[in-house]
Coordinates of N, CA and C in Angstrom, one line a residue:
X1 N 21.6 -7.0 25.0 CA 20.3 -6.6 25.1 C 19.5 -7.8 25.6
X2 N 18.6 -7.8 26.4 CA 17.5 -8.7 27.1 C 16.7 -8.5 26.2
X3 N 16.5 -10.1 25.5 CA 15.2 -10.7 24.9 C 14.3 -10.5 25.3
X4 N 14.1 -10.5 26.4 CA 12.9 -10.9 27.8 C 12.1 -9.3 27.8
X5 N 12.8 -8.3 27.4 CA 12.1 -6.9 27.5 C 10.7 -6.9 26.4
X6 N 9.7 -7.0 27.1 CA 8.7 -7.3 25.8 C 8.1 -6.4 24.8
X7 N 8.6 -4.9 24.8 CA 8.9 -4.2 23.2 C 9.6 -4.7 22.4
X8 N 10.8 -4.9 22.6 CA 12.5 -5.4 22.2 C 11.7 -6.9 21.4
X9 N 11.1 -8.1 22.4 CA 10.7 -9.4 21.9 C 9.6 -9.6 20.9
X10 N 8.7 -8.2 21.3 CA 7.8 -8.2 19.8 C 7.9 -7.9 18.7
X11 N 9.4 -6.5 18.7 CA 9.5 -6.1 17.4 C 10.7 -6.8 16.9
X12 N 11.3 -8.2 17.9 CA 12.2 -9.0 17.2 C 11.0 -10.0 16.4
X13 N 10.3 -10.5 17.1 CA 8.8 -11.5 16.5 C 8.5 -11.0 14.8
X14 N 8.5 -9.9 15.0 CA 7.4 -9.3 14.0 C 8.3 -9.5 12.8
X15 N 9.8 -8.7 13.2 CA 10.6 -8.6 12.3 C 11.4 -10.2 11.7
X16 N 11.4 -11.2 12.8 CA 11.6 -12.6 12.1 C 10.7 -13.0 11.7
X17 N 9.1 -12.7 11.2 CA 7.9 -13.2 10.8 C 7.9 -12.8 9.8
X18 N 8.1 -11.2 9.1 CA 8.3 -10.6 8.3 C 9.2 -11.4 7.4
X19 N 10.6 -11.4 7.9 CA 12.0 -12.0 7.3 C 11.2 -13.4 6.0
X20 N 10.8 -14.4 7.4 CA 10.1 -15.5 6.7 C 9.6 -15.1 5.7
X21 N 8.1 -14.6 6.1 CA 7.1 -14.6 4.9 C 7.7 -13.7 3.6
X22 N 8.4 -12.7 3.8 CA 9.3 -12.0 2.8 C 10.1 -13.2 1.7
X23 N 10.6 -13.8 2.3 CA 11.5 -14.6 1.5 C 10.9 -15.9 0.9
X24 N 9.8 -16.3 1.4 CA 8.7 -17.0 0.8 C 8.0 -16.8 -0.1
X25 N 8.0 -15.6 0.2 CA 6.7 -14.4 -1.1 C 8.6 -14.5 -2.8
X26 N 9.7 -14.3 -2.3 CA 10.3 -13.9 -3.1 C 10.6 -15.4 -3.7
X27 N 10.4 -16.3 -2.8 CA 10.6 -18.0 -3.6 C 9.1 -18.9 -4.4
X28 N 9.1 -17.7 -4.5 CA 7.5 -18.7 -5.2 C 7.5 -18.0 -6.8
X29 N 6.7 -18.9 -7.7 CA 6.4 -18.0 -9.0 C 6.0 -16.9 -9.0
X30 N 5.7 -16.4 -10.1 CA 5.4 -14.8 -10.3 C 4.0 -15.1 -10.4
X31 N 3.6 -15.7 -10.5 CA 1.7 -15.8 -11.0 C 1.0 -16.4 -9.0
X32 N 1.4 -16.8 -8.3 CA 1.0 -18.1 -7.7 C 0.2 -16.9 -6.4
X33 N -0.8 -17.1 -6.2 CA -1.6 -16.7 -5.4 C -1.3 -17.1 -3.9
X34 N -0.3 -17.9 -3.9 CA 0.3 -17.4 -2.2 C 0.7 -16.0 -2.0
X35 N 1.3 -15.9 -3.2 CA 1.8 -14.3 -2.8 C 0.4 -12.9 -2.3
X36 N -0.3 -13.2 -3.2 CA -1.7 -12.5 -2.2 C -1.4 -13.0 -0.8
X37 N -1.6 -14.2 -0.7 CA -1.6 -14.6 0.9 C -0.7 -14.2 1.9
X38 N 0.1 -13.6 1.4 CA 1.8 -13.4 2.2 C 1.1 -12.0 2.8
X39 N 1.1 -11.5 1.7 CA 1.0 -10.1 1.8 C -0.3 -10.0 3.1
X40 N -1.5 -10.5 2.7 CA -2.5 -10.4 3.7 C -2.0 -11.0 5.0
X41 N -0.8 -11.5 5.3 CA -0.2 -12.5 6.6 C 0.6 -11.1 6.9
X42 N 0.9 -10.4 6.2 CA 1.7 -9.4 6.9 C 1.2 -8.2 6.9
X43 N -0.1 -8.2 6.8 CA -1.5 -6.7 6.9 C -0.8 -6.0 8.0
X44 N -0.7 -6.3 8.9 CA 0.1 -5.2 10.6 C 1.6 -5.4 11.2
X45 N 2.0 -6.1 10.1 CA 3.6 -5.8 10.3 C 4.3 -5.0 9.9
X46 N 4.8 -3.9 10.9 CA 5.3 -2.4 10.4 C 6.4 -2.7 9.6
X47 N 7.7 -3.7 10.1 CA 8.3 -4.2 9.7 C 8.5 -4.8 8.1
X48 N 7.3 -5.0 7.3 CA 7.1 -5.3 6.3 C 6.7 -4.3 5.5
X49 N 6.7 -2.8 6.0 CA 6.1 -2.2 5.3 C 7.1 -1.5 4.1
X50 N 8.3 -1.6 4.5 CA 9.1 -1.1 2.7 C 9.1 -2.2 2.0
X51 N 9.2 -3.3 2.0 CA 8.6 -4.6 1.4 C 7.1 -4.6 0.4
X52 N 6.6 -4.2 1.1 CA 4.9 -3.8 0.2 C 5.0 -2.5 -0.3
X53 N 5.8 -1.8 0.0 CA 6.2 -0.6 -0.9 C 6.6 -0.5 -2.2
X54 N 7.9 -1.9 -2.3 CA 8.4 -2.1 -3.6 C 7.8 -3.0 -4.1
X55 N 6.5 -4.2 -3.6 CA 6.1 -4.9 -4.3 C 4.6 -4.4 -5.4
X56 N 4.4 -2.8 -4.6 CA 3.3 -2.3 -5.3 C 3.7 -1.1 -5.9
X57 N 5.2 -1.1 -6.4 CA 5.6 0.3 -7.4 C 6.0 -0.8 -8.2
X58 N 6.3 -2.6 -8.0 CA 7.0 -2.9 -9.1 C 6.0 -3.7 -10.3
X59 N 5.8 -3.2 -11.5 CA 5.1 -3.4 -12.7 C 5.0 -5.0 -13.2
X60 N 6.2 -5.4 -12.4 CA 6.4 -7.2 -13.1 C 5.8 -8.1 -11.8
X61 N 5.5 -6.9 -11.1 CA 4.8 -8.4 -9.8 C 3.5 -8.8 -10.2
X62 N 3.2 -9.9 -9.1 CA 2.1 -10.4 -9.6 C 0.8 -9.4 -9.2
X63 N -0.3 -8.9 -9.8 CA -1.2 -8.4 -9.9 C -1.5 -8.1 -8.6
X64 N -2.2 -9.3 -8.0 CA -3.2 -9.7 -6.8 C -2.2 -9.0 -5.5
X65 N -0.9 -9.6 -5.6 CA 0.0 -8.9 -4.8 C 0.0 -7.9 -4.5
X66 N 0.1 -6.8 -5.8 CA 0.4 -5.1 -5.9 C -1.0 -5.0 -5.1
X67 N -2.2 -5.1 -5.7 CA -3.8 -5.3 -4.9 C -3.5 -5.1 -3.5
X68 N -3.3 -5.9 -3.1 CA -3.4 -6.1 -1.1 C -2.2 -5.1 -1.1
X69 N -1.1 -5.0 -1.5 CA -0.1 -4.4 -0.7 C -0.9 -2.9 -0.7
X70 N -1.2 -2.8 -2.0 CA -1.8 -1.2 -2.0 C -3.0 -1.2 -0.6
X71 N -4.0 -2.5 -0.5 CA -5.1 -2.0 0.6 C -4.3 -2.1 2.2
X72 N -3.0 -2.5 2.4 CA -2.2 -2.6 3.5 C -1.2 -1.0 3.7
X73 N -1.1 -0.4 2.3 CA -0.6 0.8 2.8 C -1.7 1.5 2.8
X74 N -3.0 1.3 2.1 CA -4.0 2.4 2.8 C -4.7 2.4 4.0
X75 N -4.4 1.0 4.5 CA -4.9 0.8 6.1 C -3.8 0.7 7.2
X76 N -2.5 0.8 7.0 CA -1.6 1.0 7.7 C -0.3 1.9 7.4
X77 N -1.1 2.8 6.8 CA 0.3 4.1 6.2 C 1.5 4.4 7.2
X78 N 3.1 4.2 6.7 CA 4.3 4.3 7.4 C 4.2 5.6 8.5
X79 N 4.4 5.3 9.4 CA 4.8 6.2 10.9 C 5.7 7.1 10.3
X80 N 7.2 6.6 9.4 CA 8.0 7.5 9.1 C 8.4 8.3 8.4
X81 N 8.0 9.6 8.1 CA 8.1 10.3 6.7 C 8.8 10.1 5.8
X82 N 9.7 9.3 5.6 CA 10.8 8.9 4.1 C 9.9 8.1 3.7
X83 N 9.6 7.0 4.5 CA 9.0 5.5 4.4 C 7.3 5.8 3.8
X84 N 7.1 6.8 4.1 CA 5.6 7.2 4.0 C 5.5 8.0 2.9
X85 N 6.7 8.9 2.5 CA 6.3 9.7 1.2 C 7.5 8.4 0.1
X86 N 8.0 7.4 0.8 CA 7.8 6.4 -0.7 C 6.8 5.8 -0.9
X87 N 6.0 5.3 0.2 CA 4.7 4.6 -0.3 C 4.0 4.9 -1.1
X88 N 3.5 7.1 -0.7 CA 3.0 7.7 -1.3 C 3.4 7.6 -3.4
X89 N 4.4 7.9 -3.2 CA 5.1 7.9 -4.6 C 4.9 6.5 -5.4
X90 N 5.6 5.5 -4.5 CA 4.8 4.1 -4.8 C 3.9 3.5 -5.7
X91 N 2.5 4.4 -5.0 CA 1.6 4.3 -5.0 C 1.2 4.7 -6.2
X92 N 1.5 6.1 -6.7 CA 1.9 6.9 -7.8 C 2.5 5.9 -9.2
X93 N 3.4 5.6 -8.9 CA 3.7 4.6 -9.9 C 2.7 3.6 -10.2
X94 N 1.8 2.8 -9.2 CA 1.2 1.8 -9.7 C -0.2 2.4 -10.1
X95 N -0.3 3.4 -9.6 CA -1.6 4.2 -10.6 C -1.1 4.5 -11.8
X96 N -0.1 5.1 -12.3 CA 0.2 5.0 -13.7 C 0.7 4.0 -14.6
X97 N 0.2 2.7 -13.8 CA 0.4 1.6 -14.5 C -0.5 1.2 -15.8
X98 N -0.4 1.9 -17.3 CA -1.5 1.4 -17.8 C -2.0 -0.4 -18.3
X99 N -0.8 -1.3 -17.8 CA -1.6 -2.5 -18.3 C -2.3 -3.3 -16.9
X100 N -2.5 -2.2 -15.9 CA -3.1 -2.8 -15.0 C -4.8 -2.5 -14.3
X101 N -5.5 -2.4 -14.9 CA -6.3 -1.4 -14.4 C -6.9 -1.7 -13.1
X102 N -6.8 -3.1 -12.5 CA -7.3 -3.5 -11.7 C -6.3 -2.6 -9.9
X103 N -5.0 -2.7 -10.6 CA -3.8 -2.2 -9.5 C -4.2 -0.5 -9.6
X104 N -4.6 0.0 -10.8 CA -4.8 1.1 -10.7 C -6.3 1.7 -9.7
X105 N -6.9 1.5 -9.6 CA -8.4 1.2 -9.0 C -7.8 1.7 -7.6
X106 N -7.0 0.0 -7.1 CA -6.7 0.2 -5.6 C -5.8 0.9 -5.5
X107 N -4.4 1.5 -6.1 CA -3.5 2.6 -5.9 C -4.4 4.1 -5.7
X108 N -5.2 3.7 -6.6 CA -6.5 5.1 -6.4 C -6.7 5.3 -5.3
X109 N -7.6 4.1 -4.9 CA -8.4 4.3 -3.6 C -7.3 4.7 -2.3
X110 N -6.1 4.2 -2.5 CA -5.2 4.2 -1.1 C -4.5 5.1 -0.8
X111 N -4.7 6.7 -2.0 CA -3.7 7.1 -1.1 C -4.3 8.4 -0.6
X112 N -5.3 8.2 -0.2 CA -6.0 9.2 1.2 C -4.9 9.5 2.1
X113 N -4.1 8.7 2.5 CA -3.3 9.1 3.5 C -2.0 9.6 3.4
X114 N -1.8 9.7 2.1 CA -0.2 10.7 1.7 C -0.6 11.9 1.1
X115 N -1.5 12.1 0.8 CA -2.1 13.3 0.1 C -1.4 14.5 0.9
X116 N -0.4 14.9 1.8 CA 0.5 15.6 2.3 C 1.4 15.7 1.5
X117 N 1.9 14.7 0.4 CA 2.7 15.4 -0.3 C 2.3 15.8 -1.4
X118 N 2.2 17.2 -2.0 CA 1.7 17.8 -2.9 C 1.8 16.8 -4.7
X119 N 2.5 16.6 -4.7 CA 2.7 15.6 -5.8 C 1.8 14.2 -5.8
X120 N 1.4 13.6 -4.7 CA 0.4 12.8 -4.7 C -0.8 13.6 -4.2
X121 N -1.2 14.5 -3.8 CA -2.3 15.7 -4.1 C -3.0 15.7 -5.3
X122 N -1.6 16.5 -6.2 CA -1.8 17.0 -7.1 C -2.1 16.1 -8.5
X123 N -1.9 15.0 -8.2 CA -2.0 13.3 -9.1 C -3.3 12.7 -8.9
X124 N -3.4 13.0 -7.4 CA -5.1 12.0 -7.4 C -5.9 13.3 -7.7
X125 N -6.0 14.5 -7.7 CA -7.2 15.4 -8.2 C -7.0 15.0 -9.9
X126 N -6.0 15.0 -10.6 CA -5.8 14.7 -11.8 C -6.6 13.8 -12.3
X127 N -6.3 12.9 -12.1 CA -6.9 11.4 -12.0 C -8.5 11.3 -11.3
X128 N -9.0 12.0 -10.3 CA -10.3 12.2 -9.9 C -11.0 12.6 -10.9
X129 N -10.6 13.6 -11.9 CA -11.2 14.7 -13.2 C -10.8 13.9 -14.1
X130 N -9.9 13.3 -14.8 CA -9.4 13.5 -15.7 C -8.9 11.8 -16.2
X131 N -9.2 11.0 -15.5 CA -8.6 9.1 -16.0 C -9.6 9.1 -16.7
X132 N -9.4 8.3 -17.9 CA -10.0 7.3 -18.8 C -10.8 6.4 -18.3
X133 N -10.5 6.1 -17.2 CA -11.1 4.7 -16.8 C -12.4 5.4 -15.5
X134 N -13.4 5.2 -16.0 CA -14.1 5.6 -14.4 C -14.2 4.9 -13.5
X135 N -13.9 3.2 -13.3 CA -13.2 3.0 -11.9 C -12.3 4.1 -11.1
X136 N -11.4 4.0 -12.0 CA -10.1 4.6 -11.2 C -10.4 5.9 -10.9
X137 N -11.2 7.0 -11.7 CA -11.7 8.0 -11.5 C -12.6 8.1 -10.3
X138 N -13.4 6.9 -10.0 CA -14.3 6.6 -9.0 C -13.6 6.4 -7.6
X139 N -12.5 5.9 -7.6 CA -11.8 5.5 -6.9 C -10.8 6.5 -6.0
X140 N -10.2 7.5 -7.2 CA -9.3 9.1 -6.7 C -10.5 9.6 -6.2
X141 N -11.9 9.9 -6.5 CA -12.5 10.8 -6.1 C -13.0 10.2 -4.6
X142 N -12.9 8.4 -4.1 CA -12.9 8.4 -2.8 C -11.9 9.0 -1.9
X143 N -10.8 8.4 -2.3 CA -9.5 8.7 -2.0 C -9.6 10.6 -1.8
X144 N -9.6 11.1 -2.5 CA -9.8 12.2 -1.8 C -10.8 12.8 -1.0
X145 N -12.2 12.4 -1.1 CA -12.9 12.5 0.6 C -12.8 11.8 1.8
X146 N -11.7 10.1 1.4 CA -11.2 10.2 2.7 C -10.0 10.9 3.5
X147 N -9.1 11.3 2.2 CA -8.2 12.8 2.9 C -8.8 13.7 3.7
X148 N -9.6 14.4 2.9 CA -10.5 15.2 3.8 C -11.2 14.9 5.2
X149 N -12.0 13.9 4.8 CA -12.1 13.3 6.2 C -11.2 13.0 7.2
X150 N -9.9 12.8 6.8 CA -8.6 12.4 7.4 C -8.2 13.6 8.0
X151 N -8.2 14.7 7.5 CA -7.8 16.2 7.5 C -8.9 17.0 9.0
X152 N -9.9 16.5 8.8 CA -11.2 17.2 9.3 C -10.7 16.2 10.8
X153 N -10.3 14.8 11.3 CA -10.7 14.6 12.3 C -8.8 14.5 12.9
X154 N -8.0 15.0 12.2 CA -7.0 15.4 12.7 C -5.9 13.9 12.7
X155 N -6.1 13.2 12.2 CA -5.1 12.2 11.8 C -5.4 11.0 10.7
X156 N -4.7 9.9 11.1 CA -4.6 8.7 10.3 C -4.7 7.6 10.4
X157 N -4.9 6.5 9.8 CA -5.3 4.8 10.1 C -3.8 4.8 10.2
X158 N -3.2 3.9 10.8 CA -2.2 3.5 11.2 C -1.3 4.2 11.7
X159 N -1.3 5.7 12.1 CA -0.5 6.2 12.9 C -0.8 7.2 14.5

């Protein structure tokens, strides 16, 4: 294959930029606010996007992490439907995180754009009516007018 082909050279770039910062984010402490930073370094790398998938379903990551990853899948939701209904699910998980309320908030707000699968549908109307917390409740009931809105002008941020 020719390097030189400049689709081929940017989605090798993206994917060795990823690699890095991926393995950086995984060599640092569990508390250390680089890892926010990683994640914001990898905001438009498609490449990194099952990466911030599992970093915002997983319960022992660092806080601020799960945070951005969640506002990077609600601003760049996966092109590919497996990849997109794990985000969605994901996402699901770190909303029912109860020692997090701060992760739950933004899992709220982000998933306007999977709301195609009935199970994350059927989760954020729950949670729009029905959370304890009226952030998070504040937050499903955006998340579902920007579905709608999403619905109404016939697509999505990132795809």
């Amino acid at each position: 294959m020719n390097d030189t082909h400049p689709a081929g050279g940017a989605a090798d770039t993206a994917a060795r930029a990823a690699e890095r910062l991926i393995a950086e984010f995984r060599a640092l402490p569990a508390g250390s606010d680089r890892k926010r930073e990683i994640i914001t370094e990898l905001d438009d790398n498609a490449q990194a996007l099952p990466f911030l998938v599992s970093v915002v379903a997983d319960p022992a990551e660092y806080d601020l992490a799960r945070v951005e990853s969640a506002t990077v899948l609600r601003l760049w939701p996966p092109a590919d439907p497996g990849l997109r209904r794990r985000a969605g699910r994901a996402l699901l998980t770190a909303l029912r995180d109860p020692a997090e309320d701060l992760v739950r908030q933004y899992a709220a707000m982000s998933l306007a754009p999977y709301t195609g699968d009935p199970v994350v549908a059927t989760a954020l109307d729950t949670t729009a009516w029905a959370d304890a917390d009226p952030l998070v409740r504040d937050s499903a009931r955006f998340s579902i007018q920007e579905a709608h809105r999403l619905q109404e002008t016939g697509g999505s941020r990132g795809t």
